[in-house]
Structures are given as structure tokens and as C-alpha cells.
Coordinates of C-alpha atoms in Angstrom, one line a residue:
Chain A
X110 CA -64.2 -36.9 -80.1
X111 CA -64.8 -36.6 -83.9
X112 CA -63.5 -38.8 -86.1
X113 CA -63.7 -39.3 -90.0
X114 CA -64.2 -42.5 -91.7
X115 CA -63.1 -43.5 -95.0
X116 CA -65.0 -46.7 -95.7
X117 CA -64.8 -48.9 -98.6
X118 CA -68.4 -49.8 -99.5
X119 CA -69.3 -52.4 -101.9
X120 CA -72.8 -54.1 -102.3
X121 CA -71.8 -57.6 -103.8
X122 CA -68.5 -59.5 -104.5
X123 CA -69.2 -58.6 -108.4
X124 CA -70.3 -54.9 -107.9
X125 CA -67.4 -52.5 -108.0
X126 CA -66.5 -50.5 -105.1
X127 CA -65.2 -47.3 -103.3
X128 CA -64.3 -45.5 -100.4
X129 CA -67.2 -43.1 -99.1
X130 CA -66.5 -40.7 -96.5
X131 CA -68.6 -40.6 -93.0
X132 CA -68.4 -38.1 -90.1
X133 CA -68.8 -39.7 -86.9
X134 CA -69.5 -37.8 -83.8
X135 CA -69.9 -38.0 -80.3
X136 CA -67.5 -40.6 -80.2
X137 CA -66.8 -42.1 -76.5
X138 CA -62.8 -43.2 -75.6
X139 CA -64.6 -46.0 -73.9
X140 CA -66.4 -47.6 -77.0
X141 CA -65.0 -50.3 -78.9
X142 CA -63.9 -50.0 -82.6
X143 CA -67.6 -51.5 -83.4
X144 CA -69.8 -49.8 -80.8
X145 CA -68.2 -47.0 -82.9
X146 CA -69.3 -48.0 -85.9
X147 CA -72.9 -49.1 -84.7
X148 CA -73.6 -45.5 -83.7
X149 CA -72.1 -44.8 -87.1
X150 CA -74.9 -47.6 -88.6
X151 CA -77.6 -46.3 -86.5
X152 CA -77.5 -42.7 -87.9
X153 CA -76.7 -44.1 -91.7
X154 CA -80.2 -46.3 -90.9
X155 CA -82.3 -43.5 -90.1
X156 CA -81.7 -41.5 -92.8
X157 CA -82.3 -44.5 -94.7
X158 CA -79.0 -45.1 -95.9
X159 CA -77.4 -48.9 -95.9
X160 CA -75.5 -49.8 -93.2
X161 CA -71.8 -50.1 -93.2
X162 CA -71.2 -54.4 -93.4
X163 CA -69.2 -55.5 -91.1
X164 CA -68.9 -59.1 -89.5
X165 CA -68.3 -59.4 -85.3
X166 CA -69.7 -61.9 -83.0
X167 CA -68.6 -62.0 -79.6
X168 CA -66.8 -59.1 -79.7
X169 CA -65.0 -60.5 -77.0
X170 CA -61.5 -61.0 -78.8
X171 CA -62.1 -64.9 -79.2
X172 CA -64.3 -66.0 -81.9
X173 CA -62.5 -64.9 -85.0
X174 CA -65.3 -63.4 -86.8
X175 CA -64.3 -59.6 -86.9
X176 CA -61.4 -58.1 -88.5
X177 CA -61.3 -55.6 -91.1
X178 CA -58.0 -52.9 -91.8
X179 CA -57.9 -49.7 -89.8
X180 CA -55.5 -47.5 -91.8
X181 CA -53.6 -50.2 -93.3
X182 CA -52.9 -52.9 -90.5
X183 CA -55.6 -55.6 -89.7
X184 CA -57.2 -55.1 -86.6
X185 CA -55.7 -51.8 -86.0
X186 CA -52.6 -50.2 -84.1
X187 CA -53.0 -52.3 -81.2
X188 CA -51.0 -55.0 -81.2
X189 CA -52.5 -58.9 -80.1
X190 CA -55.9 -57.1 -80.3
X191 CA -58.9 -58.0 -82.1
X192 CA -60.7 -55.1 -83.4
X193 CA -63.7 -55.7 -81.1
X194 CA -61.2 -54.8 -79.1
X195 CA -59.7 -52.1 -80.1
X196 CA -61.1 -49.2 -77.8
X197 CA -61.6 -45.7 -79.0
X198 CA -58.9 -44.2 -76.6
X199 CA -56.6 -45.6 -78.8
X200 CA -57.3 -42.5 -81.6
X201 CA -57.8 -39.0 -80.7
X202 CA -59.9 -36.0 -81.7
X203 CA -59.8 -35.1 -85.5
X204 CA -58.4 -38.6 -86.5
X205 CA -58.7 -39.7 -90.2
X206 CA -59.5 -43.6 -90.5
X207 CA -59.2 -45.7 -93.5
X208 CA -61.4 -48.7 -93.5
X209 CA -61.0 -51.5 -95.7
X210 CA -61.5 -55.4 -96.2
X211 CA -59.0 -58.2 -96.0
X212 CA -57.4 -57.8 -99.2
X213 CA -56.6 -61.4 -101.0
X214 CA -57.8 -63.1 -103.9
X215 CA -59.0 -66.1 -101.4
X216 CA -60.7 -63.8 -99.4
X217 CA -63.9 -62.9 -102.0
X218 CA -65.8 -59.7 -100.7
X219 CA -69.0 -60.8 -99.7
X220 CA -70.1 -56.7 -98.6
X221 CA -68.2 -53.7 -97.8
X222 CA -65.9 -54.7 -95.3
X223 CA -67.2 -58.5 -95.0
X224 CA -65.0 -61.3 -96.6
X225 CA -65.3 -64.7 -97.6
X226 CA -62.8 -67.0 -95.2
X227 CA -63.9 -70.3 -96.0
X228 CA -60.7 -71.1 -97.9
X229 CA -59.5 -71.1 -94.2
X230 CA -61.8 -73.9 -93.6
X231 CA -61.2 -75.7 -96.6
X232 CA -57.3 -75.4 -95.6
X233 CA -58.1 -76.8 -92.0
X234 CA -60.8 -79.7 -94.0
X235 CA -57.9 -80.6 -95.5
X236 CA -55.1 -82.2 -92.6
X237 CA -56.5 -80.0 -89.0
X238 CA -58.0 -83.1 -87.5
X239 CA -56.4 -86.1 -86.1
X240 CA -57.6 -89.6 -87.1
X241 CA -59.1 -91.5 -84.2
X242 CA -61.0 -94.9 -84.2
X243 CA -64.2 -94.0 -82.2
X244 CA -65.4 -95.6 -79.1
X245 CA -64.9 -95.2 -75.4
X246 CA -62.8 -92.3 -74.1
X247 CA -59.3 -93.3 -73.7
X248 CA -57.8 -93.4 -70.4
X249 CA -56.5 -89.6 -69.5
X250 CA -53.2 -90.3 -68.3
X251 CA -52.1 -93.0 -71.1
X252 CA -50.3 -90.5 -73.4
X253 CA -48.2 -87.9 -71.2
X254 CA -47.4 -85.4 -72.7
X255 CA -44.6 -83.0 -71.3
X256 CA -45.6 -79.4 -69.8
X257 CA -43.2 -77.6 -72.7
X258 CA -44.5 -79.9 -75.7
X259 CA -48.5 -78.6 -74.5
X260 CA -47.4 -75.3 -74.4
X261 CA -46.1 -75.4 -77.8
X262 CA -49.2 -77.1 -79.1
X263 CA -51.6 -74.5 -77.2
X264 CA -49.6 -71.4 -78.3
X265 CA -50.4 -72.7 -81.9
X266 CA -54.1 -73.5 -81.2
X267 CA -54.8 -70.2 -79.9
X268 CA -55.5 -69.4 -83.6
X269 CA -58.9 -68.1 -84.1
X270 CA -58.7 -68.0 -87.8
X271 CA -59.6 -63.6 -88.1
X272 CA -57.4 -64.1 -91.7
X273 CA -55.3 -60.6 -90.3
X274 CA -52.1 -63.0 -90.7
X275 CA -53.3 -63.4 -95.0
X276 CA -54.6 -59.7 -94.4
X277 CA -50.9 -58.5 -93.2
X278 CA -49.0 -60.3 -95.5
X279 CA -47.3 -58.5 -98.6
X280 CA -47.6 -61.6 -100.7
X281 CA -51.2 -62.1 -98.9
X282 CA -49.7 -65.8 -97.3
X283 CA -51.5 -67.8 -95.5
X284 CA -48.8 -69.6 -94.2
X285 CA -48.9 -68.7 -90.6
X286 CA -52.8 -69.6 -90.3
X287 CA -52.0 -73.2 -91.9
X288 CA -49.1 -73.4 -90.1
X289 CA -50.3 -72.7 -86.9
X290 CA -53.4 -75.0 -87.6
X291 CA -50.8 -78.1 -88.4
X292 CA -48.6 -77.0 -85.9
X293 CA -51.1 -77.6 -82.7
X294 CA -51.5 -81.2 -84.2
X295 CA -47.9 -82.0 -85.5
X296 CA -46.3 -81.4 -82.3
X297 CA -48.6 -83.6 -79.9
X298 CA -48.1 -88.0 -79.8
X299 CA -51.8 -87.7 -80.9
X300 CA -51.1 -85.8 -84.4
X301 CA -47.7 -87.0 -84.6
X302 CA -48.4 -90.2 -86.6
X303 CA -50.2 -88.3 -89.5
X304 CA -48.0 -84.9 -89.7
X305 CA -46.1 -85.4 -92.8
X306 CA -49.5 -86.2 -94.4
X307 CA -51.0 -83.6 -92.9
X308 CA -48.2 -81.1 -93.6
X309 CA -48.3 -81.6 -97.0
X310 CA -52.3 -82.3 -98.0
X311 CA -52.5 -78.5 -95.8
X312 CA -50.2 -77.1 -98.0
X313 CA -51.2 -78.2 -101.2
X314 CA -54.7 -77.1 -100.3
X315 CA -53.6 -73.7 -99.5
X316 CA -51.5 -73.3 -102.7
X317 CA -55.0 -74.4 -104.7
X318 CA -56.9 -71.6 -102.3
X319 CA -54.4 -68.8 -104.1
X320 CA -53.0 -67.8 -101.1
X321 CA -49.0 -66.1 -101.9
X322 CA -46.0 -67.8 -100.5
X323 CA -43.5 -67.0 -97.9
X324 CA -40.7 -63.9 -98.0
X325 CA -40.3 -63.9 -94.5
X326 CA -41.1 -60.1 -93.6
X327 CA -42.7 -61.2 -90.3
X328 CA -45.3 -59.0 -90.6
X329 CA -48.3 -61.9 -90.2
X330 CA -46.8 -62.7 -86.4
X331 CA -47.2 -58.8 -85.8
X332 CA -50.4 -58.5 -87.1
X333 CA -51.8 -62.0 -84.9
X334 CA -54.0 -61.1 -82.1
X335 CA -53.0 -64.1 -80.8
X336 CA -49.6 -64.1 -80.6
X337 CA -48.4 -67.1 -83.5
X338 CA -45.0 -67.1 -83.8
X339 CA -43.0 -66.8 -87.0
X340 CA -41.4 -70.6 -85.8
X341 CA -44.7 -72.2 -86.7
X342 CA -44.1 -71.6 -90.4
X343 CA -40.7 -72.6 -90.1
X344 CA -41.7 -76.0 -88.1
X345 CA -44.5 -76.6 -90.9
X346 CA -41.9 -76.3 -93.6
X347 CA -39.5 -78.9 -92.1
X348 CA -42.4 -80.6 -91.7
X349 CA -43.1 -80.1 -95.3
X350 CA -39.8 -80.6 -96.7
X351 CA -38.9 -83.8 -94.4
X352 CA -42.3 -85.3 -95.7
X353 CA -41.3 -85.0 -99.3
X354 CA -38.1 -85.5 -100.0
X355 CA -36.3 -87.9 -97.7
X356 CA -39.9 -90.0 -96.8
X357 CA -42.0 -92.0 -99.0
X358 CA -44.4 -89.4 -100.3
X359 CA -47.9 -90.0 -99.1
X360 CA -50.7 -91.4 -101.3
X361 CA -53.5 -88.9 -102.2
X362 CA -56.6 -89.5 -101.3
X363 CA -55.8 -91.4 -97.8
X364 CA -57.3 -95.0 -97.3
X365 CA -58.0 -95.3 -93.8
X366 CA -56.2 -92.7 -91.5
X367 CA -53.6 -93.5 -89.1
Chain B
X230 CA -40.9 -88.5 -110.4
X231 CA -44.4 -86.7 -110.1
X232 CA -44.2 -86.2 -106.3
X233 CA -40.6 -84.0 -107.2
X234 CA -43.1 -82.2 -109.7
X235 CA -45.7 -81.2 -107.0
X236 CA -42.6 -80.5 -104.5
X237 CA -41.1 -78.1 -106.7
X238 CA -44.4 -76.3 -107.9
X239 CA -45.9 -76.0 -103.8
X240 CA -45.2 -72.4 -102.5
X241 CA -43.0 -74.0 -99.5
X242 CA -41.2 -76.4 -102.0
X243 CA -40.3 -74.0 -104.6
X244 CA -38.7 -71.8 -101.2
X245 CA -37.0 -74.4 -100.4
X246 CA -35.3 -75.1 -104.1
X247 CA -34.6 -70.8 -103.6
X248 CA -33.4 -71.8 -100.2
X249 CA -31.2 -75.0 -101.4
X250 CA -29.9 -73.1 -104.6
X251 CA -29.0 -69.7 -102.5
X252 CA -27.1 -71.9 -100.6
X253 CA -25.1 -73.2 -103.1
X254 CA -24.5 -70.1 -104.5
X255 CA -23.6 -68.7 -100.9
X256 CA -20.7 -71.7 -100.8
X257 CA -19.1 -70.5 -103.8
X258 CA -18.9 -66.8 -102.6
X259 CA -16.6 -67.6 -99.6
X260 CA -14.5 -70.1 -101.8
X261 CA -14.4 -67.3 -104.3
X262 CA -13.9 -64.5 -102.0
X263 CA -11.4 -66.5 -100.1
X264 CA -9.2 -67.4 -102.9
X265 CA -9.1 -63.6 -103.7
X266 CA -7.9 -62.6 -100.7
X267 CA -4.5 -63.3 -102.2
X268 CA -4.2 -59.6 -103.5
X269 CA -3.3 -59.2 -100.0
X270 CA -0.3 -61.7 -100.3
X271 CA 2.0 -59.3 -101.4
X272 CA 3.2 -61.8 -103.9
X273 CA 0.7 -61.4 -107.5
X274 CA 2.5 -65.0 -108.7
X275 CA 0.6 -66.8 -105.3
X276 CA -2.7 -64.6 -106.7
X277 CA -2.7 -66.4 -110.4
X278 CA -0.6 -69.4 -109.1
X279 CA -4.1 -69.9 -107.8
X280 CA -5.8 -69.2 -110.9
X281 CA -4.0 -71.3 -113.1
X282 CA -4.6 -74.5 -110.5
X283 CA -8.2 -73.9 -111.0
X284 CA -7.6 -73.8 -114.6
X285 CA -5.7 -76.9 -114.4
X286 CA -8.8 -79.1 -113.7
X287 CA -11.2 -78.6 -116.4
X288 CA -12.7 -81.9 -115.7
X289 CA -14.2 -80.0 -112.5
X290 CA -14.3 -76.3 -113.0
X291 CA -16.4 -76.9 -115.9
X292 CA -19.0 -79.1 -113.7
X293 CA -18.8 -76.4 -111.1
X294 CA -19.7 -73.9 -113.5
X295 CA -22.5 -75.6 -115.3
X296 CA -23.9 -76.6 -111.5
X297 CA -23.1 -73.1 -110.6
X298 CA -25.4 -72.2 -113.8
X299 CA -28.3 -74.2 -112.7
X300 CA -28.6 -73.2 -109.4
X301 CA -28.8 -69.5 -110.7
X302 CA -31.3 -70.0 -113.2
X303 CA -33.7 -72.6 -110.8
X304 CA -33.1 -69.6 -107.8
X305 CA -34.2 -67.2 -110.8
X306 CA -37.3 -70.1 -111.9
X307 CA -38.5 -70.6 -108.7
X308 CA -38.5 -66.8 -107.8
X309 CA -40.6 -65.5 -111.0
X310 CA -43.1 -68.7 -110.3
X311 CA -43.3 -67.4 -106.8
X312 CA -43.8 -63.7 -107.5
X313 CA -46.5 -64.7 -110.4
X314 CA -48.4 -65.9 -107.6
X315 CA -48.7 -63.8 -105.2
X316 CA -49.5 -60.8 -107.6
X317 CA -52.1 -62.8 -108.1
X318 CA -53.0 -63.4 -104.4
X319 CA -53.8 -59.7 -104.1
X320 CA -55.6 -58.5 -107.2
X321 CA -56.5 -55.4 -105.1
X322 CA -53.9 -53.6 -103.8
X323 CA -54.6 -51.6 -99.9
X324 CA -55.2 -47.7 -99.9
X325 CA -53.2 -47.9 -97.2
X326 CA -50.9 -50.7 -96.0
X327 CA -48.9 -50.0 -92.9
X328 CA -45.7 -52.3 -92.2
X329 CA -44.7 -53.2 -88.9
X330 CA -41.9 -55.5 -89.2
X331 CA -40.3 -56.2 -92.3
X332 CA -36.7 -55.1 -92.9
X333 CA -35.1 -53.1 -95.1
X334 CA -33.2 -56.4 -96.4
X335 CA -36.4 -58.6 -96.8
X336 CA -38.1 -55.2 -98.5
X337 CA -35.4 -54.9 -101.3
X338 CA -35.2 -58.4 -102.2
X339 CA -36.1 -57.9 -105.3
X340 CA -34.2 -55.2 -106.1
X341 CA -31.0 -56.6 -104.9
X342 CA -31.9 -59.7 -106.9
X343 CA -31.5 -58.4 -110.2
X344 CA -28.9 -56.1 -109.4
X345 CA -26.5 -58.9 -108.2
X346 CA -27.4 -60.4 -111.3
X347 CA -26.6 -57.8 -113.7
X348 CA -23.4 -57.4 -111.9
X349 CA -22.1 -61.1 -111.9
X350 CA -22.5 -60.6 -116.1
X351 CA -20.6 -57.6 -115.5
X352 CA -17.8 -59.6 -113.0
X353 CA -17.8 -62.3 -115.7
X354 CA -16.7 -59.6 -118.4
X355 CA -14.5 -58.1 -116.8
X356 CA -12.3 -60.5 -115.3
X357 CA -13.4 -64.0 -116.9
X358 CA -13.4 -63.3 -120.2
X359 CA -11.7 -59.9 -120.7
X360 CA -14.6 -58.4 -122.8
X361 CA -15.3 -55.4 -120.8
X362 CA -11.2 -54.3 -119.5
X363 CA -8.9 -51.6 -119.9
X364 CA -6.2 -54.5 -120.5
X365 CA -7.0 -57.8 -119.9
X366 CA -4.3 -59.9 -120.0
X367 CA -3.5 -63.9 -120.2
X368 CA -0.6 -65.1 -118.0
X369 CA 1.9 -66.8 -119.8
X370 CA 3.5 -70.7 -119.0
X371 CA 5.9 -69.1 -116.6
X372 CA 3.3 -66.9 -114.9
X373 CA 4.4 -64.1 -117.0
X374 CA 1.7 -61.6 -118.2
X375 CA 0.9 -61.8 -121.8
X376 CA -1.3 -59.6 -123.7
X377 CA -4.5 -61.1 -124.9
X378 CA -5.7 -61.1 -128.3
X379 CA -3.3 -63.4 -129.8
X380 CA -5.5 -66.5 -130.9
X381 CA -6.0 -69.3 -128.9
X382 CA -3.5 -68.1 -125.8
X383 CA -6.5 -69.2 -123.6
X384 CA -5.8 -72.3 -124.7
X385 CA -2.1 -72.0 -124.4
X386 CA -1.4 -70.4 -121.2
X387 CA -4.8 -71.7 -120.0
X388 CA -5.8 -68.5 -117.2
X389 CA -6.3 -65.3 -117.5
X390 CA -3.5 -63.2 -115.3
X391 CA -5.9 -62.6 -112.4
X392 CA -3.7 -60.5 -109.8
X393 CA -2.9 -57.9 -112.8
X394 CA -6.4 -57.6 -114.2
X395 CA -8.2 -57.0 -111.1
X396 CA -5.5 -54.2 -109.9
X397 CA -6.1 -52.7 -113.5
X398 CA -9.8 -52.7 -113.1
X399 CA -10.3 -51.7 -109.9
X400 CA -7.8 -48.8 -109.5
X401 CA -10.0 -46.8 -111.9
X402 CA -11.9 -45.4 -109.6
X403 CA -15.7 -45.8 -111.4
X404 CA -15.3 -49.6 -111.8
X405 CA -13.6 -49.5 -107.9
X406 CA -16.6 -47.7 -106.3
X407 CA -19.1 -49.9 -109.3
X408 CA -17.5 -53.0 -107.3
X409 CA -18.2 -51.2 -103.5
X410 CA -21.7 -50.2 -104.3
X411 CA -22.3 -53.8 -105.7
X412 CA -20.9 -55.7 -102.7
X413 CA -22.9 -53.7 -100.4
X414 CA -26.0 -54.5 -102.1
X415 CA -25.2 -57.9 -102.3
X416 CA -24.8 -57.7 -98.5
X417 CA -28.2 -56.6 -98.2
X418 CA -29.8 -59.7 -100.0
X419 CA -27.2 -62.5 -98.3
X420 CA -28.3 -61.1 -95.1
X421 CA -32.0 -61.7 -95.4
X422 CA -31.8 -64.6 -97.9
X423 CA -29.4 -66.4 -95.5
X424 CA -31.7 -65.9 -92.4
X425 CA -34.8 -66.4 -94.5
X426 CA -32.7 -69.7 -96.2
X427 CA -32.9 -71.2 -92.7
X428 CA -36.2 -70.8 -91.8
X429 CA -37.1 -72.1 -95.4
X430 CA -35.2 -75.4 -94.6
X431 CA -37.1 -76.1 -91.4
X432 CA -35.2 -74.7 -88.6
X433 CA -37.6 -73.6 -85.9
X434 CA -37.4 -72.4 -82.6
X435 CA -36.4 -69.3 -80.7
X436 CA -33.0 -70.4 -80.3
X437 CA -32.0 -71.6 -84.2
X438 CA -34.3 -68.4 -85.0
X439 CA -31.1 -66.5 -83.6
X440 CA -29.1 -68.5 -84.5
X441 CA -30.2 -68.1 -88.2
X442 CA -29.8 -64.7 -87.7
X443 CA -26.0 -65.1 -86.6
X444 CA -25.1 -67.0 -89.3
X445 CA -26.8 -64.8 -91.9
X446 CA -24.8 -61.7 -90.4
X447 CA -21.9 -63.4 -89.8
X448 CA -21.5 -64.7 -93.5
X449 CA -22.7 -61.9 -94.7
X450 CA -20.0 -59.7 -93.0
X451 CA -17.4 -61.9 -94.2
X452 CA -18.2 -62.0 -97.8
X453 CA -18.9 -58.7 -98.4
X454 CA -16.1 -57.3 -96.0
X455 CA -13.6 -59.6 -97.8
X456 CA -14.8 -58.4 -101.1
X457 CA -14.8 -54.9 -100.6
X458 CA -11.8 -54.8 -98.5
X459 CA -10.2 -56.1 -102.0
X460 CA -11.6 -53.4 -104.0
X461 CA -11.2 -50.3 -101.2
X462 CA -7.0 -51.6 -100.8
X463 CA -7.2 -51.5 -104.8
X464 CA -8.8 -48.1 -105.4
X465 CA -6.8 -46.4 -102.4
X466 CA -3.5 -47.8 -104.0
X467 CA -3.0 -49.9 -100.6
X468 CA -2.2 -52.8 -103.5
X469 CA -0.7 -51.9 -106.7

């Protein structure tokens, strides 16, 4: 099949960007979307042009490296699919597609379709961990966890940090991401002791990075390739509200975890 | 109190303030609608006595009014704060953006909100102060209607002739239709707002999400249904 791509080209963070139109011929329906871009890039390179920069690593939908907007949807039209696992059979001959980077102030563009998602790392750094004393590994069965709780934790732990939720949100909010990275710990007995402190620290870091607020459109959960539920945001709100209004607020700069 | 400042400045805390103030206004709307259902009682005196009754407790009515005003101001203030931040959060707009989940209710919140504000101001000028009204009347000590404009009438007689004023206003087609349309827009805002309120305050879980939707749609239908029924009945001449 033949496709026409309108691709956002931008040399670096400071340069202005613009859309450039490319024709891609000989696209097989069995190719992944990224393989189709590989074909385009090979052609561009043989013509002496700069290839289109896009981020990728595992190409198995599990690393979270890839991701850009395909016709106004993060990762393209397939639900619960990263763009590396999106196949060209989802499109038809003659389609014209718009490829844009994830747009958010907290995701500065590095080049073309590649954005800097370090802001997400810093949110995790603010509280997405459990403070434990090092030593020999604890006895595996000493802390029983009910299956339903383990499932809830795992649903949130499935987040691959791709940033599609931010890209889909009309407010460029990182609520779904932050709540997933928070709730997979907060519901477990190991993460429970620090849950209010974790909620406060992660939310405040999220705000500091310049993400927006939640208006409950639900676009993030629909765009999430891992199906993180919207209810995670509600659970985060509960922990943040209770932690700040009903309990002694945590002192900043915690002195010794736990 | 620095923790309260930190809380109210955070994206989650500011939303919690919007939810709590929204809940206060929700509560007012339920009571307001229920009181106005007295126009259907068949005895105008009952509706008017209800008004006299409320006005006979200035020590309660003024704090309640001040509280509502505070809720409105805090609601708008938080929204402006959040709106400015979310605009800054995406400085470059998408060329193409598709929606998969947002609803008519959720997308029109920023439109329905200001419309409701304008409606509330007009409504107060219509039926509380009487500045915009075809023939606003205060009620006498015995409940008889007295013409407005008599100096000190409000102080002497305390409360407007709620029944006569409402019927006189809403029986005019333009006003009747205006009130019905305003209430339908209010419904859009209340439905999404009610649902968002539950979620913002922390009702999580699949079952609670269903509950939040049920609660929001039920209470919205009650408020809007009651208000529209009043306006429609007067407009159609069923209540005179």
C-alpha cells in the first residue's frame, strides 16, 4: 500500500518545527508502524536527507520507549497497543497520516518525534519507591497479600511510563501516570506505611514539572496501552486529600523513611 | 497553616476545593428546588409563607448567603488557577487531536460554568432584588401583595411576594424559555460536576464509579426536573 505522512520535523529543542510531507510506497500490511518508518528513513538516508527521529527500543510493547501521535491519538488507533505493536493492516491504501510528538511543556522536544520524558522519572524519584532496610531477603510468606490486592497493585504496576496519558489529556496532566506509580505501592503492605507521604511528594513533584490538572474526561485511560484504570486517579486523590487534610502533614525532606 | 496553602495550590488540592464548594452549591440547589415546588401546592400563601419563614431568620440567612458567595468565589478562583496551569502545560497545540472518551458534559464544563454564573446574577436581579422584573411586589404583614417602590417596604414587610413574582416573570414566554434553557445547561454542568466531585474527593473502585454516576445523574435529574417543571407549568399556564 501507499501512504502519505505529514511528519513533524524539528532539529532540536530551540529550533522551530514544521510538518513535512513524505510519500511512502511499498508498505506491507505486515509491517509494524516503526518498520514502516524504518523504510522511510532508509529512503531518506539514501537521498542524503536526515532520517525522522523517533524513539524505540524493545519493539515488543513492554519497554515504554516508543510513542508519538498518529492522527491525533497517542500510539495510533488501536486500543491498548503501543505504536511499535501497531501494524500497517490498521490502515488502508492511500491513507494520509499526521505524525506529531507528544505535546506538553513537561515533555520538551529533543528532535522530530522524540521528547524528553525525564519529568516522569523525577515524579517516580519523589516517592515511587519503598524505603526498606537492606539486609538478607525477608521470608517470602511473612507478609501475606490477598489476591485481589496483588491484582490491583499489578494493574498499576503495568505502567510502562510511555507518556501516552499526558499526550491524550486535554490538560496535559500526568495524573494517570503518577497515580499508577503511586498506587501499585500504596495498596501493598510494604508500601502502605509511607502512602500519605508518597502521595504528597509525588503530586507536588508532578505540579512542579508543569503538568495540568484532572477534569475527568477519561482520555488518558483510553489512550493507555496498558489499560491503567481511571479509578487509580481517584485512589491517588483519596490518599492525597486524607494525607493533607485529615492527618498530620508529612514534614518535608523526611528523615529516615518508614 | 502553610500546609493548607500547599494543599490548595496543588492540582489535586485545588480540585478538592472545587469539589467541596461544588457539593455545597449542590446542596443549596436541592433545597432551593424543593422549596420552589410549593408553587404546585395550589395555595400561593404557602409559597409566600415559606419565603417569609426564611426571611424571618436574618441571623441564619445572611451567614448562609455569605457561605454560598464564598463557595462560588472559591470555586471560580480554583478553576482560574487550574485553567491557567493547564494552558501552560500544553503551550503548542496539536494539529490533529481525536477524543476517545470525553463526553458532551465534560467538554462543555467551561462553557456551562460561566453561563450559570450569568444566570445566577440575572436570577437574583429577577426574583431577589426585583431590579429586572415586570412587576415586582413585596408582601405585606398579612401576606397580601404590596407594590414595590415604597421606601422601607423590604424592611417593613421582610420578603418578596415569592409566588406572584415567580408567576408574573415566568409566564412571559421569553423569560420562561430562558429559565428552562438555563436549567438544562445547569444540568450538563451538574452531571459531570457531580461525577467528578465523587472521583476528585477519592471515591475509587469500579463499584463506586457506578455509584458516582448514578448519584450524579439522579440528583441532577431531580434538580433540573423540578426547576424545569416549575418554569414549564407557569409558561403553559398550568400554574397561575
